[in-house]
């Protein structure tokens, strides 16, 4: 069973190699996604209680746009 689990797990670890090489640094870990959810959680804690679902979705969108802008600035700095 241990060998089976190892083989199953190792296959899943290398699935990112199926994508273009330029994407490997972005998708080899979930750090960006984890950071995004942490930022959203921090901002939602500041708000407290949302009056309705659209207000929560609006905050989600704004945090997403902010994180996207941060990522774009980093890429621009590398190419500029």
Tab-separated table of C-alpha atoms in Angstrom:
chain	number	residue	atom	x	y	z
A	1	UNK	CA	0.000	0.000	0.000
A	2	UNK	CA	2.840	2.402	0.782
A	3	UNK	CA	4.327	1.905	-2.679
A	4	UNK	CA	0.914	2.451	-4.253
A	5	UNK	CA	0.447	5.708	-2.323
A	6	UNK	CA	3.937	6.858	-3.258
A	7	UNK	CA	3.346	6.188	-6.961
A	8	UNK	CA	-0.044	7.877	-6.850
A	9	UNK	CA	1.382	10.880	-5.008
A	10	UNK	CA	4.476	11.258	-7.175
A	11	UNK	CA	2.331	11.317	-10.312
A	12	UNK	CA	0.278	14.171	-8.865
A	13	UNK	CA	3.411	16.099	-7.863
A	14	UNK	CA	4.626	16.356	-11.438
A	15	UNK	CA	1.401	17.218	-13.246
A	16	UNK	CA	2.567	20.803	-13.656
A	17	UNK	CA	5.133	19.562	-16.195
A	18	UNK	CA	2.222	19.077	-18.596
A	19	UNK	CA	1.914	22.882	-18.814
A	20	UNK	CA	4.160	25.320	-20.676
A	21	UNK	CA	7.559	25.804	-19.065
A	22	UNK	CA	6.917	29.538	-18.637
A	23	UNK	CA	4.047	28.698	-16.253
A	24	UNK	CA	6.026	26.328	-14.015
A	25	UNK	CA	7.175	28.974	-11.502
A	26	UNK	CA	3.583	30.158	-11.089
A	27	UNK	CA	1.876	26.799	-10.659
A	28	UNK	CA	4.401	24.581	-8.902
A	29	UNK	CA	3.027	25.638	-5.518
A	30	UNK	CA	-0.182	27.062	-4.134
A	31	UNK	CA	1.507	29.974	-2.335
A	32	UNK	CA	-0.185	32.644	-4.479
A	33	UNK	CA	-3.590	31.116	-3.904
A	34	UNK	CA	-2.970	30.752	-0.182
A	35	UNK	CA	-1.850	34.384	0.035
A	36	UNK	CA	-4.956	35.528	-1.833
A	37	UNK	CA	-7.270	33.700	0.565
A	38	UNK	CA	-5.321	35.068	3.548
A	39	UNK	CA	-5.706	38.628	2.191
A	40	UNK	CA	-9.419	38.091	1.630
A	41	UNK	CA	-9.829	36.675	5.136
A	42	UNK	CA	-7.985	39.674	6.634
A	43	UNK	CA	-10.130	42.166	4.733
A	44	UNK	CA	-13.352	40.343	5.543
A	45	UNK	CA	-12.375	40.358	9.231
A	46	UNK	CA	-12.023	44.147	9.012
A	47	UNK	CA	-15.522	44.428	7.551
A	48	UNK	CA	-17.031	42.095	10.102
A	49	UNK	CA	-20.508	41.170	8.902
A	50	UNK	CA	-21.576	41.592	5.307
A	51	UNK	CA	-25.092	42.972	4.814
A	52	UNK	CA	-25.645	40.781	1.746
A	53	UNK	CA	-23.922	38.422	-0.675
A	54	UNK	CA	-23.121	41.076	-3.329
A	55	UNK	CA	-21.127	43.088	-0.789
A	56	UNK	CA	-19.035	40.013	0.007
A	57	UNK	CA	-18.497	39.328	-3.695
A	58	UNK	CA	-17.501	42.959	-4.231
A	59	UNK	CA	-14.818	42.688	-1.561
A	60	UNK	CA	-13.661	39.390	-3.072
A	61	UNK	CA	-13.352	41.072	-6.474
A	62	UNK	CA	-11.473	44.084	-5.074
A	63	UNK	CA	-8.973	41.897	-3.224
A	64	UNK	CA	-8.516	39.844	-6.401
A	65	UNK	CA	-7.852	42.979	-8.474
A	66	UNK	CA	-5.366	44.272	-5.889
A	67	UNK	CA	-3.442	40.991	-5.853
A	68	UNK	CA	-3.513	40.883	-9.648
A	69	UNK	CA	-2.080	44.417	-9.806
A	70	UNK	CA	0.716	43.425	-7.413
A	71	UNK	CA	1.550	40.452	-9.607
A	72	UNK	CA	1.566	42.605	-12.763
A	73	UNK	CA	3.964	45.090	-11.162
A	74	UNK	CA	6.393	42.304	-10.328
A	75	UNK	CA	6.273	40.954	-13.888
A	76	UNK	CA	6.731	44.450	-15.332
A	77	UNK	CA	9.774	45.026	-13.159
A	78	UNK	CA	11.343	41.800	-14.419
A	79	UNK	CA	10.821	42.677	-18.087
A	80	UNK	CA	11.542	46.414	-17.838
